[in-house]
XYZ file of C-alpha atoms in Angstrom:
383
model
C -223.441 22.854 73.050
C -224.319 26.526 72.604
C -223.186 28.744 69.778
C -221.363 29.943 67.931
C -221.992 33.454 69.241
C -220.363 36.770 68.480
C -217.814 37.122 71.263
C -217.920 40.903 70.963
C -221.671 41.116 71.621
C -221.453 41.595 75.385
C -225.198 41.779 76.022
C -225.831 38.521 74.180
C -222.986 36.767 76.011
C -224.273 37.877 79.407
C -227.757 36.628 78.521
C -226.455 33.218 77.365
C -224.178 32.805 80.399
C -227.083 33.510 82.734
C -229.227 30.982 80.904
C -226.713 28.115 81.119
C -224.827 28.771 84.363
C -227.155 26.650 86.534
C -227.501 23.736 84.134
C -226.134 20.385 85.306
C -223.338 18.575 83.543
C -220.639 19.805 81.145
C -221.482 22.656 78.790
C -219.647 24.043 75.782
C -220.090 27.714 74.929
C -218.632 28.458 71.504
C -217.807 32.119 70.808
C -215.981 33.742 67.904
C -213.772 36.791 68.350
C -211.488 38.897 66.199
C -207.979 39.467 67.586
C -207.434 43.195 68.087
C -211.133 43.950 67.661
C -211.865 47.671 67.810
C -208.385 48.859 66.871
C -207.857 48.900 63.107
C -204.047 48.439 63.018
C -204.309 45.380 65.277
C -207.169 43.918 63.252
C -205.125 44.271 60.055
C -201.941 42.710 61.483
C -202.791 40.624 64.577
C -199.467 38.773 64.692
C -197.327 41.915 64.862
C -199.713 43.552 67.313
C -199.696 40.627 69.742
C -196.913 42.404 71.664
C -196.296 45.712 69.867
C -194.366 47.563 72.565
C -194.865 51.307 72.776
C -197.008 52.910 70.070
C -199.046 56.017 69.280
C -202.695 55.030 69.855
C -203.964 57.785 67.539
C -201.834 56.937 64.502
C -200.898 53.325 65.193
C -197.224 54.184 64.730
C -195.006 51.822 66.691
C -191.907 53.198 68.341
C -188.968 51.196 67.025
C -185.435 52.185 67.944
C -183.135 52.941 64.998
C -180.044 53.136 67.188
C -177.493 50.802 65.635
C -175.412 50.888 68.814
C -178.018 49.114 70.936
C -177.463 45.424 71.772
C -179.697 42.885 70.082
C -182.350 40.992 71.957
C -181.210 37.554 73.075
C -183.877 36.011 70.860
C -182.425 37.763 67.809
C -178.899 36.650 68.654
C -180.327 33.135 68.828
C -182.140 33.481 65.498
C -179.144 34.875 63.625
C -176.843 32.271 65.155
C -179.165 29.500 64.032
C -178.780 30.677 60.422
C -174.984 30.532 60.746
C -175.084 27.037 62.203
C -177.623 25.685 59.719
C -175.628 26.994 56.758
C -172.720 24.775 57.805
C -174.641 21.806 59.217
C -177.355 20.388 56.996
C -178.668 18.179 59.823
C -179.907 21.174 61.817
C -183.647 21.899 61.805
C -185.688 24.361 63.838
C -188.939 23.630 65.664
C -191.264 25.967 67.533
C -194.830 25.935 68.826
C -196.672 28.993 67.493
C -193.915 31.388 68.548
C -191.634 31.801 65.502
C -191.389 35.590 65.812
C -191.282 35.581 69.628
C -188.322 33.201 69.664
C -186.839 34.636 66.420
C -186.900 31.170 64.888
C -188.562 33.196 62.111
C -185.092 34.403 61.059
C -184.087 30.858 60.129
C -187.568 30.265 58.719
C -187.135 33.145 56.276
C -183.729 31.896 55.142
C -184.533 28.177 55.037
C -188.313 27.655 55.211
C -188.012 23.927 54.461
C -185.950 23.402 57.618
C -188.226 25.082 60.172
C -191.427 23.549 61.532
C -194.056 25.527 63.435
C -196.373 22.938 64.963
C -198.860 25.430 66.431
C -199.852 25.717 70.065
C -198.818 22.168 70.931
C -195.574 22.189 72.863
C -195.782 18.493 73.719
C -195.989 17.575 70.052
C -193.073 19.927 69.270
C -190.845 18.023 71.709
C -191.934 14.552 70.567
C -191.530 15.613 66.926
C -188.006 16.853 67.753
C -187.261 13.481 69.332
C -188.413 11.675 66.208
C -186.198 13.781 63.967
C -183.226 13.277 66.294
C -183.830 9.502 66.246
C -183.320 9.579 62.478
C -180.080 11.537 62.632
C -181.208 15.156 62.494
C -180.148 17.858 64.993
C -183.372 19.579 66.111
C -183.314 22.927 67.926
C -186.619 23.284 69.748
C -187.322 26.929 70.685
C -190.071 27.415 73.283
C -190.677 29.921 76.062
C -189.681 28.645 79.499
C -193.160 28.859 81.029
C -194.702 27.073 78.019
C -192.143 24.264 77.974
C -193.695 23.108 81.252
C -196.590 21.774 79.183
C -194.219 19.318 77.501
C -192.504 17.935 80.598
C -193.673 14.361 80.096
C -192.589 14.464 76.439
C -189.117 15.716 77.405
C -188.679 12.792 79.765
C -190.233 9.937 77.780
C -189.627 10.932 74.157
C -186.196 12.591 74.393
C -184.285 12.061 77.652
C -185.138 8.396 78.134
C -183.750 7.683 74.653
C -180.756 10.030 75.130
C -181.642 11.880 71.931
C -179.657 14.964 70.839
C -182.391 17.593 70.985
C -181.345 21.133 71.909
C -183.976 22.984 73.920
C -183.626 26.730 73.310
C -185.492 28.134 76.287
C -186.503 31.747 75.707
C -188.028 34.073 78.338
C -186.165 32.264 81.139
C -186.272 33.948 84.531
C -188.379 36.981 85.385
C -189.987 38.476 82.279
C -191.576 41.649 83.632
C -195.075 42.895 82.999
C -196.481 39.621 81.599
C -196.529 38.385 85.180
C -196.861 35.041 86.915
C -198.115 33.067 83.905
C -195.037 33.967 81.852
C -192.159 34.116 84.346
C -189.668 31.384 83.453
C -188.996 30.605 87.098
C -189.030 26.818 87.136
C -186.985 25.498 84.196
C -183.667 25.166 86.018
C -185.378 23.147 88.719
C -187.601 20.929 86.584
C -184.900 20.147 84.006
C -182.125 19.509 86.532
C -183.951 16.461 87.878
C -184.058 14.684 84.488
C -181.314 12.040 84.054
C -178.866 12.783 81.239
C -180.068 16.336 80.671
C -177.414 19.020 80.157
C -178.636 22.334 81.576
C -176.771 25.561 80.800
C -177.340 29.305 81.019
C -175.060 31.823 79.255
C -174.141 35.055 81.010
C -173.894 36.994 77.727
C -174.408 36.705 73.982
C -170.975 35.221 73.290
C -171.646 32.375 75.691
C -175.076 31.837 74.121
C -173.494 31.428 70.698
C -170.782 29.131 72.022
C -173.332 26.920 73.767
C -175.491 26.692 70.646
C -172.389 25.789 68.636
C -171.363 23.163 71.191
C -174.783 21.517 71.379
C -174.758 20.310 67.751
C -172.195 17.633 68.606
C -173.096 13.954 68.239
C -171.675 13.206 71.680
C -174.501 14.658 73.771
C -178.062 13.747 74.552
C -180.655 16.416 75.395
C -179.129 19.858 75.876
C -181.072 22.759 77.443
C -179.901 26.376 76.996
C -181.912 29.034 78.814
C -181.689 32.772 78.224
C -183.787 35.804 79.196
C -186.261 38.056 77.488
C -184.953 41.393 76.257
C -181.719 42.925 75.074
C -178.251 41.691 75.876
C -175.167 43.726 76.736
C -172.789 43.260 73.832
C -172.796 45.627 70.843
C -170.313 43.317 69.120
C -172.292 40.150 69.790
C -170.990 38.188 66.804
C -167.961 36.361 68.174
C -166.121 33.493 66.488
C -168.012 30.573 67.959
C -166.098 27.803 69.671
C -166.980 24.627 71.529
C -166.939 24.774 75.322
C -166.265 21.995 77.795
C -169.448 20.518 79.201
C -169.827 21.019 82.939
C -167.084 23.607 83.274
C -167.639 27.050 84.811
C -165.436 30.128 84.809
C -163.742 32.214 87.483
C -164.556 35.890 86.920
C -162.785 37.418 89.912
C -160.578 36.330 92.810
C -161.353 36.795 96.505
C -161.208 35.153 99.923
C -163.798 36.845 102.184
C -166.970 35.874 100.291
C -167.643 33.709 97.210
C -170.512 34.373 94.806
C -171.691 31.637 92.430
C -174.036 32.806 89.694
C -175.600 31.251 86.631
C -176.900 33.101 83.595
C -177.207 36.809 82.877
C -177.856 37.686 86.528
C -174.044 37.754 86.665
C -174.308 41.418 85.617
C -176.067 42.337 88.865
C -173.495 40.326 90.807
C -170.581 42.093 89.134
C -172.041 45.514 89.960
C -172.627 44.489 93.581
C -169.052 43.212 93.899
C -167.596 46.429 92.510
C -169.639 48.409 95.012
C -168.490 46.219 97.892
C -164.852 46.487 96.857
C -164.924 50.272 96.527
C -166.931 51.018 99.664
C -166.058 48.220 102.076
C -162.770 46.768 100.849
C -164.052 43.163 100.855
C -162.236 40.485 98.869
C -164.946 38.728 96.835
C -164.597 35.834 94.418
C -167.127 35.491 91.603
C -167.663 32.335 89.560
C -169.987 31.885 86.593
C -171.210 28.293 86.829
C -172.479 28.227 83.187
C -173.762 24.661 83.690
C -176.239 23.689 86.349
C -175.975 20.078 85.182
C -173.434 18.592 85.130
C -172.199 21.008 87.770
C -168.516 21.917 87.880
C -167.200 19.846 90.780
C -163.615 21.069 90.408
C -164.857 24.626 90.736
C -166.922 23.736 93.789
C -163.897 22.049 95.361
C -161.912 25.241 94.853
C -164.722 27.322 96.357
C -165.239 25.027 99.352
C -161.509 25.039 100.169
C -161.702 28.793 100.826
C -163.890 28.056 103.887
C -165.758 31.322 103.551
C -169.454 32.200 103.042
C -170.991 31.353 99.662
C -173.787 33.209 97.853
C -175.735 31.493 95.070
C -177.478 33.832 92.650
C -179.939 32.602 90.029
C -182.779 34.080 87.972
C -184.933 31.085 88.799
C -186.626 29.492 91.758
C -184.330 28.861 94.693
C -186.079 25.530 95.271
C -184.303 22.878 93.220
C -181.989 25.175 91.268
C -178.405 26.338 91.774
C -178.755 26.790 95.535
C -180.058 23.247 95.928
C -177.333 21.821 93.692
C -174.576 23.578 95.644
C -175.738 22.603 99.125
C -176.299 19.016 97.963
C -172.717 18.847 96.686
C -171.261 20.470 99.813
C -173.177 18.065 102.036
C -172.157 15.030 99.972
C -168.503 16.002 100.323
C -168.551 16.897 104.006
C -168.193 20.679 103.758
C -169.973 22.993 106.183
C -169.790 26.339 104.390
C -172.696 28.709 105.035
C -174.648 29.277 101.823
C -176.883 32.303 101.242
C -179.487 31.776 98.494
C -180.533 34.612 96.186
C -183.187 33.992 93.554
C -186.913 33.761 92.950
C -188.761 32.862 96.175
C -191.195 29.976 96.543
C -194.191 31.907 95.243
C -195.826 33.001 92.015
C -194.260 36.431 91.485
C -196.518 39.247 90.336
C -195.994 41.532 87.340
C -193.745 44.590 87.281
C -190.688 45.949 85.536
C -187.584 43.773 85.619
C -185.839 46.219 87.964
C -188.851 46.243 90.304
C -189.041 42.452 90.345
C -185.311 42.016 90.858
C -185.591 44.292 93.883
C -188.688 42.456 95.135
C -186.863 39.118 94.923
C -183.617 40.475 96.372
C -181.762 39.891 93.101
C -180.790 43.452 92.218
C -177.331 44.948 92.697
C -178.179 46.664 95.993
C -179.785 43.575 97.513
C -176.870 41.354 96.496
C -174.482 43.943 97.945
C -176.336 43.906 101.264
C -176.245 40.095 101.359
C -172.490 40.179 100.722
C -172.055 42.545 103.683
C -174.258 40.332 105.855
C -172.338 37.178 104.926
C -168.989 38.834 105.547
C -170.099 40.237 108.924
C -171.509 36.919 110.131
C -168.292 35.159 109.144
C -166.107 37.336 111.384
């Protein structure tokens, strides 16, 4: 054991590291640092300055939009919806793992501090704790970033799913998250949750669907229920709809068509809709678009309708192609003897680098233009 040392004393750290680097056996180097060291505003308020967005480095003034006509972030829609639900259902409690402000569970925490539990950076414990509360009749909503929920995979299986407990997993930062890069992209949740028996896996395409899914998940009739949604702002100015229960495992037809079918899940439906409008106006192609909503259980009636068209199918998902919507669709088609050609669009089998969302969508072939080109390709190859 060596330390503790001042983690900001670079010369001392270099000296110590050189002294211990060739020693045999395990070594512990204990250093102490101050979050935001060297920048006074960050030192004074480290929590707020963890991810401050744009700011003036000279004055420390953070640029916050005052435009009331901008859509809320998905996390804030979640947080405000949780307050509405908890006011009417005294069994609801919120759980997070050191990310109350990032998930906006802090909104419920401010209103009802006795019903929100922040367990610190221990996602596995958060999930097991949620399972324990559910076992005793509570309705826990466990809000964790997608890439961090991976740490709790064993707990999800053994302490929640195996016991069929009604825990709602509110999976923030699902899909590509932008500049935070490979460690924070929520690329794998659709795939790793889909394989768990009894797990309901859903992804809303907009804020209204998010609220409806949260409302639906409080029912006593379900076991574990996963709802994944992206980082950043939504699309709806009037996000506060009258919530209603939705049928589990049922998707929605957005547009009719017979030349090409597009199946999407989650908010990537926006890019699909733009690509379809472009194809219709420039190439006069008849394109059907379905929002799957649920990856598990998947809508088999919808898939039967799609397969009967005997035309090319595109699957579009803001998640890894391996094991997600594409895999679910081709498995179902194969099991039922259909031979439709399926074109997968989503995150490739790699750790995607950092970049803006628009840059990464283009890189992964998930932007409007790339989807449009795939539609043209599918239609041409079908002739």
